[in-house]
Every structure is written in C-alpha cells, then in structure tokens.
Coordinates of C-alpha atoms and ligand atoms in Angstrom, one line a residue:
M16 CA -5.8 3.8 -30.1
K17 CA -2.7 5.1 -28.4
K18 CA -1.4 2.8 -25.7
P19 CA -1.9 4.2 -22.2
Q20 CA 1.0 5.3 -20.1
L21 CA 0.5 3.5 -16.9
A22 CA 1.8 4.7 -13.3
V23 CA 1.5 2.2 -10.5
I24 CA 1.5 3.9 -7.1
I25 CA 2.8 2.1 -3.9
P26 CA 2.6 3.5 -0.5
C27 CA 5.3 2.3 1.8
Y28 CA 5.8 2.7 5.5
N29 CA 8.5 0.6 6.9
E30 CA 8.6 -1.8 4.2
E31 CA 12.4 -2.5 3.9
L32 CA 11.6 -6.2 3.9
C33 CA 9.3 -6.1 0.8
I34 CA 10.0 -3.2 -1.3
E35 CA 12.7 -4.5 -3.4
D36 CA 10.8 -7.8 -4.4
T37 CA 7.6 -5.8 -4.9
V38 CA 9.4 -3.5 -7.3
N39 CA 10.9 -6.3 -9.4
K40 CA 7.4 -8.1 -9.3
L41 CA 5.7 -5.1 -10.5
F42 CA 8.2 -4.7 -13.3
E43 CA 7.6 -8.2 -14.3
V44 CA 3.8 -7.2 -14.9
I45 CA 4.6 -3.9 -16.5
N46 CA 7.2 -5.7 -18.9
S47 CA 4.7 -8.3 -19.9
L48 CA 1.9 -5.6 -20.5
I49 CA 4.3 -3.7 -22.8
A50 CA 5.2 -6.9 -24.4
K51 CA 1.4 -7.6 -25.1
D52 CA 1.3 -4.0 -26.5
K53 CA -1.4 -3.1 -23.9
I54 CA 0.6 -0.2 -22.2
A55 CA 3.1 2.3 -23.3
D56 CA 6.9 1.8 -22.9
N57 CA 7.2 4.8 -20.6
S58 CA 4.9 3.2 -17.9
Y59 CA 6.5 3.7 -14.4
L60 CA 6.3 3.0 -10.8
Y61 CA 5.7 5.9 -8.2
L62 CA 6.6 5.0 -4.6
V63 CA 5.5 7.2 -1.7
D64 CA 7.6 6.7 1.3
D65 CA 5.2 7.6 4.2
G66 CA 7.9 8.8 6.6
S67 CA 9.5 5.4 7.2
K68 CA 11.8 5.1 10.1
D69 CA 13.8 2.0 8.7
N70 CA 15.7 1.6 5.5
T71 CA 13.0 1.9 3.0
W72 CA 13.9 5.2 1.6
N73 CA 17.7 4.1 1.0
I74 CA 16.4 1.0 -0.9
I75 CA 14.0 3.2 -3.0
E76 CA 16.9 5.7 -3.9
K77 CA 19.0 2.7 -4.8
L78 CA 16.2 1.2 -7.1
H79 CA 15.7 4.6 -8.6
N80 CA 19.5 5.0 -9.5
T81 CA 19.3 1.6 -11.2
D82 CA 16.2 2.2 -13.2
N83 CA 14.7 5.6 -13.8
R84 CA 11.3 4.2 -14.2
V85 CA 11.3 4.1 -10.3
K86 CA 10.0 7.5 -9.3
A87 CA 9.5 8.4 -5.7
L88 CA 8.3 10.9 -3.1
K89 CA 9.2 10.9 0.6
F90 CA 7.0 12.6 3.3
I91 CA 8.7 14.5 6.1
R92 CA 6.9 12.3 8.6
N93 CA 4.2 9.7 8.8
Y94 CA 0.8 10.8 7.5
G95 CA -0.9 7.7 7.1
N96 CA -1.8 5.4 4.1
Q97 CA -4.7 7.6 2.7
K98 CA -2.4 10.6 2.5
A99 CA 0.3 8.5 0.9
L100 CA -2.3 7.4 -1.7
I101 CA -3.5 10.9 -2.3
A102 CA 0.0 12.1 -2.6
G103 CA 0.6 9.3 -5.2
L104 CA -2.3 10.2 -7.2
E105 CA -1.3 14.0 -7.2
G106 CA 2.3 13.0 -8.0
V107 CA 1.6 10.9 -11.1
R108 CA -0.8 13.4 -12.3
A109 CA 2.0 16.0 -12.2
T110 CA 4.6 13.5 -13.6
G111 CA 2.0 12.6 -16.4
C112 CA 0.2 9.4 -17.1
D113 CA -3.0 8.1 -18.8
C114 CA -4.1 5.9 -15.8
A115 CA -2.9 5.0 -12.4
V116 CA -3.1 1.8 -10.4
S117 CA -2.6 1.8 -6.5
I118 CA -1.3 -1.3 -4.8
D119 CA 0.0 -2.1 -1.5
A120 CA 3.8 -2.4 -0.9
D121 CA 3.3 -5.9 0.6
L122 CA 1.6 -7.2 -2.7
Q123 CA -1.2 -8.6 -0.8
Q124 CA -3.3 -8.0 -3.7
D125 CA -2.7 -10.1 -6.9
E126 CA -0.5 -8.0 -9.0
W127 CA -1.3 -9.9 -12.2
A128 CA -4.9 -8.5 -12.0
I129 CA -3.5 -5.2 -13.2
E130 CA -3.9 -6.7 -16.6
K131 CA -7.7 -7.1 -16.2
F132 CA -7.7 -3.4 -14.9
I133 CA -6.1 -2.2 -18.1
D134 CA -8.6 -4.3 -20.2
E135 CA -11.4 -2.6 -18.5
Y136 CA -9.8 0.8 -19.1
T137 CA -9.2 0.2 -22.7
N138 CA -13.0 -0.8 -22.8
G139 CA -13.7 2.7 -21.5
A140 CA -13.9 2.5 -17.7
D141 CA -12.5 5.5 -16.0
I142 CA -12.4 3.8 -12.5
V143 CA -11.7 0.1 -12.1
S144 CA -12.2 -0.9 -8.5
G145 CA -10.6 -4.1 -7.1
I146 CA -13.0 -6.4 -5.1
R147 CA -11.5 -9.0 -2.8
N148 CA -12.5 -12.6 -3.5
N149 CA -12.4 -13.3 0.2
R150 CA -11.0 -12.2 3.4
K151 CA -9.1 -15.4 4.4
T152 CA -5.9 -13.6 5.3
D153 CA -7.6 -11.2 7.6
S154 CA -8.2 -11.8 11.3
F155 CA -11.7 -12.4 12.6
F156 CA -11.8 -9.1 14.3
K157 CA -10.8 -7.1 10.9
K158 CA -13.3 -9.3 8.9
T159 CA -16.0 -8.3 11.2
T160 CA -15.4 -4.7 11.7
A161 CA -14.9 -4.2 7.9
L162 CA -18.2 -5.9 7.3
M163 CA -19.9 -3.7 9.9
F164 CA -18.3 -0.5 8.4
Y165 CA -19.6 -1.3 4.8
K166 CA -23.0 -2.2 6.3
T167 CA -23.1 1.2 8.2
M168 CA -21.9 3.2 5.2
N169 CA -24.6 1.6 3.0
I170 CA -27.3 2.3 5.6
L171 CA -25.9 5.9 5.7
G172 CA -26.4 6.3 2.0
A173 CA -22.7 5.9 0.7
K174 CA -23.1 2.9 -1.5
I175 CA -19.6 1.4 -1.2
P176 CA -19.5 -2.2 -2.3
P177 CA -18.3 -4.5 0.5
N178 CA -14.8 -6.0 0.2
H179 CA -13.8 -3.0 -1.8
S180 CA -10.1 -1.9 -1.5
D181 CA -7.7 0.7 -2.3
Y182 CA -6.4 -1.6 -5.1
R183 CA -7.8 0.3 -8.2
L184 CA -7.2 1.9 -11.5
V185 CA -8.2 5.6 -12.2
S186 CA -8.0 7.4 -15.3
K187 CA -6.3 10.8 -16.1
R188 CA -9.9 12.1 -16.1
A189 CA -10.6 10.9 -12.7
L190 CA -7.4 12.4 -11.6
D191 CA -8.3 15.7 -13.0
I192 CA -11.8 15.6 -11.2
M193 CA -10.0 14.8 -7.9
E194 CA -8.0 18.1 -8.1
Q195 CA -11.3 20.0 -7.8
F196 CA -12.0 18.4 -4.4
P197 CA -9.8 20.3 -2.0
E198 CA -11.2 18.7 1.0
K199 CA -8.1 17.7 3.1
Q200 CA -9.7 14.5 4.6
L201 CA -10.6 13.3 1.2
F202 CA -12.0 9.5 1.7
L203 CA -10.8 8.0 -1.6
R204 CA -13.1 4.9 -1.4
G205 CA -16.2 7.2 -1.0
F206 CA -14.9 9.8 -3.5
F207 CA -14.1 7.5 -6.4
N208 CA -17.3 5.6 -5.8
E209 CA -19.7 8.5 -6.0
V210 CA -18.0 10.8 -8.4
G211 CA -20.2 9.5 -11.3
L212 CA -17.4 8.1 -13.7
K213 CA -17.9 4.8 -15.6
T214 CA -16.8 2.1 -13.1
A215 CA -15.8 -1.4 -13.6
Y216 CA -15.1 -4.1 -11.0
V217 CA -12.3 -6.7 -11.1
H218 CA -12.1 -9.5 -8.6
F219 CA -8.8 -10.5 -7.2
D220 CA -7.3 -12.8 -4.7
V221 CA -5.7 -11.8 -1.5
K222 CA -2.4 -13.3 -0.5
P223 CA -0.8 -13.2 3.1
R224 CA 1.6 -10.3 3.6
M225 CA 4.9 -10.9 1.9
A226 CA 7.1 -9.9 4.8
G227 CA 6.9 -7.8 7.9
E228 CA 3.7 -6.7 9.9
S229 CA 0.6 -5.0 9.2
K230 CA 0.9 -1.3 9.5
F231 CA -2.7 -0.8 10.7
N232 CA -3.8 -1.0 14.3
F233 CA -7.3 -0.7 15.8
M234 CA -7.0 3.1 16.1
S235 CA -5.9 3.8 12.7
L236 CA -8.7 1.5 11.3
M237 CA -11.2 3.3 13.5
A238 CA -10.0 6.7 12.3
L239 CA -10.4 5.7 8.7
A240 CA -13.9 4.4 9.3
L241 CA -15.0 7.5 11.3
N242 CA -13.5 9.8 8.5
G243 CA -15.3 7.7 6.0
I244 CA -18.5 8.2 7.8
T245 CA -18.1 11.8 8.7
S246 CA -17.0 12.9 5.2
Y247 CA -19.7 11.1 3.2
S248 CA -22.9 11.2 5.3
V249 CA -24.8 13.5 7.6
V250 CA -27.5 10.9 8.3
P251 CA -26.1 10.4 11.9
L252 CA -26.6 14.1 12.6
R253 CA -30.2 13.6 11.6
F254 CA -30.5 10.5 13.7
V255 CA -29.4 12.6 16.7
A256 CA -32.2 15.2 16.0
V257 CA -34.9 12.5 15.5
L258 CA -33.7 10.5 18.7
G259 CA -33.8 13.7 20.6
F260 CA -37.5 14.4 19.5
F261 CA -38.6 11.1 20.6
M262 CA -36.9 11.3 23.9
A263 CA -38.3 14.6 24.7
L264 CA -41.7 13.3 23.6
F265 CA -41.3 10.5 26.0
G266 CA -40.3 12.6 28.8
F267 CA -43.1 15.0 28.3
L268 CA -45.7 12.3 28.3
A269 CA -44.2 10.7 31.4
G270 CA -44.3 14.0 33.3
F271 CA -47.8 14.5 32.2
E272 CA -48.8 11.1 33.5
T273 CA -47.2 11.8 36.8
V274 CA -49.0 15.1 37.4
F275 CA -52.2 13.5 36.2
E276 CA -51.8 10.8 38.9
K277 CA -50.9 13.3 41.7
I278 CA -54.1 15.4 40.9
V279 CA -56.6 12.7 40.1
W280 CA -55.6 9.9 42.6
N281 CA -53.4 12.0 44.9
N282 CA -50.8 9.4 44.3
S283 CA -47.1 10.4 44.2
P284 CA -45.4 7.6 42.4
N285 CA -42.2 6.2 44.2
G286 CA -39.9 5.4 41.6
F287 CA -36.3 5.6 42.9
A288 CA -34.9 3.1 40.7
T289 CA -36.7 4.3 37.8
S290 CA -35.4 7.9 38.2
I291 CA -31.7 6.5 38.3
I292 CA -32.3 4.3 35.4
L293 CA -33.9 7.1 33.3
S294 CA -31.2 9.6 34.2
C295 CA -28.5 7.3 33.3
V296 CA -30.1 6.4 30.0
F297 CA -30.9 9.9 29.0
G298 CA -27.4 11.1 30.4
G299 CA -25.8 8.5 28.3
T300 CA -27.7 9.0 25.1
Q301 CA -26.9 12.7 25.3
L302 CA -23.3 12.1 25.7
F303 CA -23.2 9.8 22.8
C304 CA -25.0 12.3 20.7
L305 CA -22.7 15.1 21.6
G306 CA -19.7 12.9 20.9
L307 CA -21.1 12.1 17.5
I308 CA -21.8 15.7 16.9
G309 CA -18.3 16.4 18.1
E310 CA -16.9 14.2 15.4
Y311 CA -18.6 16.3 12.6
I312 CA -17.2 19.4 14.4
G313 CA -13.7 17.9 14.5
Q314 CA -14.1 17.3 10.7
V315 CA -15.2 20.9 10.1
Y316 CA -12.4 22.1 12.4
R317 CA -9.7 20.1 10.4
E318 CA -11.0 21.4 7.2
V319 CA -11.3 25.0 8.3
K320 CA -7.6 25.0 9.3
A321 CA -6.7 23.9 5.8
R322 CA -3.4 22.7 6.6
P323 CA -1.6 21.0 3.8
R324 CA -2.5 17.3 3.4
Y325 CA 1.1 16.3 3.7
I326 CA 4.6 17.9 3.4
K327 CA 7.1 16.6 0.9
D328 CA 10.6 15.9 2.0
I329 CA 12.4 14.6 -1.2
E330 CA 11.1 13.8 -4.7
L331 CA 12.8 11.6 -7.2
K332 CA 11.6 12.2 -10.7
Ligands
UDP422 N1 1.0 2.4 4.8 C1 1.3 3.6 4.6 N2 1.2 4.4 5.9 C2 0.8 3.9 7.1 C3 0.4 2.6 7.1 C4 0.4 1.8 6.0 O1 1.8 4.0 3.6 O2 0.8 4.8 8.1 C5 1.0 1.5 3.6 C6 1.7 0.1 3.8 O3 3.2 0.4 3.5 C7 1.3 -0.8 2.8 C8 -0.3 -0.3 2.7 O4 -0.3 1.1 3.2 O5 1.7 -0.6 1.5 C9 -1.1 -1.1 3.4 O6 -0.7 -1.4 4.7 P1 -0.8 -2.9 5.5 O7 -0.3 -3.9 4.5 O8 0.1 -2.7 6.5 O9 -2.3 -3.0 5.7 P2 -3.2 -4.3 5.8 O10 -2.9 -5.0 4.6 O11 -2.8 -5.0 6.9 O12 -4.5 -3.7 5.8
MG423 MG1 -1.1 -5.6 3.7

C-alpha cells in the first residue's frame, strides 16, 4: 500500500508562547513516523491563525520560511476554534493529503498518539477519534459542564461518546463528504460521529497546557454546547410541544374544577397565593420555551444569511 500523506492541523489563537515548541515536537512525531515507513515524506503541518493579536503570525511566517512543510492560513479576525478547525480541514483538502489529524496548539493532547491514529487508519478506519483518558487537567466546573453536555446530547439522540475531543484523524474520504455539508455552523463532533464512516477510537493522556492560558471562557463553551444541541437535535422542540400540551390540559382541568365547585357547592375558592404561583410558573415556563425556540430560530437565521464561515487574510502554501 502507498504510504499516506499526513497533514496535521493546528488552530492557533494568541499562542506565541507555545507555537514554536509545538511545531518542533510535531515534526519529531512526523519524522519518526516517516522513519518507520508509516507515512509519506511529504507529510506537513497546517497552522490556522484564528486572528491572533500577539506575535503568533510572525512566528508562523518564520517557521514557514525555514521549513516549507509548515503551511499556514491566517484569518482576518477571530472566528473561534470550530471555524479554525473547519478552515484547516478545507485547507488541507485543497492542498492535498490522504488523512488529516487536528491537534491543539498547546499540545495538551499526547502528540505521540498520532502513531496509533495512523495505525487505525492503515487498518481501514476513515475516522479515528481521540478519547481522553481522564479530565485531571480540567477545572471542576469544566468537568461537570462537559459531562452534562455529553449526557444531554445522548438523551437528545446525538450519540457522542463522552470525553470525546477535537483530536482526531479523518481520511480524504471524510473530507470529501464534509464538503457536501454546506451548513455554516457545522458542529464537527456531531458531524464526524454520525456521518456513517468506519470509526475507531484511540485513548490518549491529557497534559497541562504548555504555556499561556486557556482561550475558552464560559460564554464560548456555552455557545459551542448550544450550537451542538441546536444543530444536531430537534428533540427540545418536541419537548416544548409536549410540555405545552400537558400544561394546557392541567389548566383546563383546574378551570373545570373551579366552575364545578361554584355551581355545585356555590363555593368560590380563594386562592390568591395559588394564582400568583401558577402565573409565575406558567409565565416562566413559557418564556423558557420561547427562548428555546428562539435558539433554533437563531440557528435558522444564521444559516439563511449564508455568510462565509470565515474570511482568509493570508495563506502560506
Ligand atoms: N483556539 C482558536 N480560536 C479561539 C480559541 C482557541 O483557534 O478562539 C485554539 C487554541 O489556540 C488551541 C485550541 O483552540 O489550539 C484549544 O484551545 P485551548 O487550549 O485554549 O482550550 P482548552 O484546552 O482550555 O479547552
Ligand atoms: Mg488547551
């Protein structure tokens, strides 16, 4: 079999402290895989600068000038990690490769697991998903919210394995299929999981961040989770309809009972507190449901506008 050409995609946002070390370490992995005859000599790195405000891009240009196997793309502004990953996948497809691995710029994921990814690929997998061995490096808050997210997604029907990450290998075939999904807010973890290609799993260790700080905050994690839910499940919408039905039924029965008491026992129930509680509960539930529906409308709104996913600034081939 022909040795596969591997492309390693690295999204970078303000990673001036890490990026040079990361590139060197990844070349160590690539060189060792070439030496073992597992990948082709023309394997390369593809860095996506997600509109960094620090020195990241200057360092990337320098690395590109010393070694042409460092290819890169710069966004005109910050679009977020998912867009940077999508741009990386599209970029390596255009540049040419047999398979692509995406890994974080802080190398929190054990880069030597790439060898296992390649072995699975050689054995016929089109997608190899990295699963974290543990979440020791995550804060308690992130651990709990991540677990809640995966549980919710599973209840909602999108079977994403917990502790799944964006550290994965995808084949050329998977990249070609991705091109047929024009949705702007493509949720990669959901997409690669349900597309139906042969998938293998590789467990890897998580290390603490090499340098600098996490680029994710509460709001960006929340946005990622909401996009995952609204782009992969309509169960919440059905839940709203069912909930509305039962609340209406309850209201109807309560009303019926009140009228019945009045006519039969001539007894007007005095329930001031009950009225206030009920109107708050009903009002709150309605607003919550409206908000939920609003999230889906927002999703439709963004897709209908069909703005480009990202704008390229500079590309180094
Ligand atoms: N990242 C990005 N754009 C962003 C935020 C993050 O491209 O707006 C990149 C970042 O440079 C890193 C990866 O996404 O390569 C994961 O980010 P980070 O390590 O900060 O996240 P954490 O490991 O804390 O989840
Ligand atoms: Mg990290």
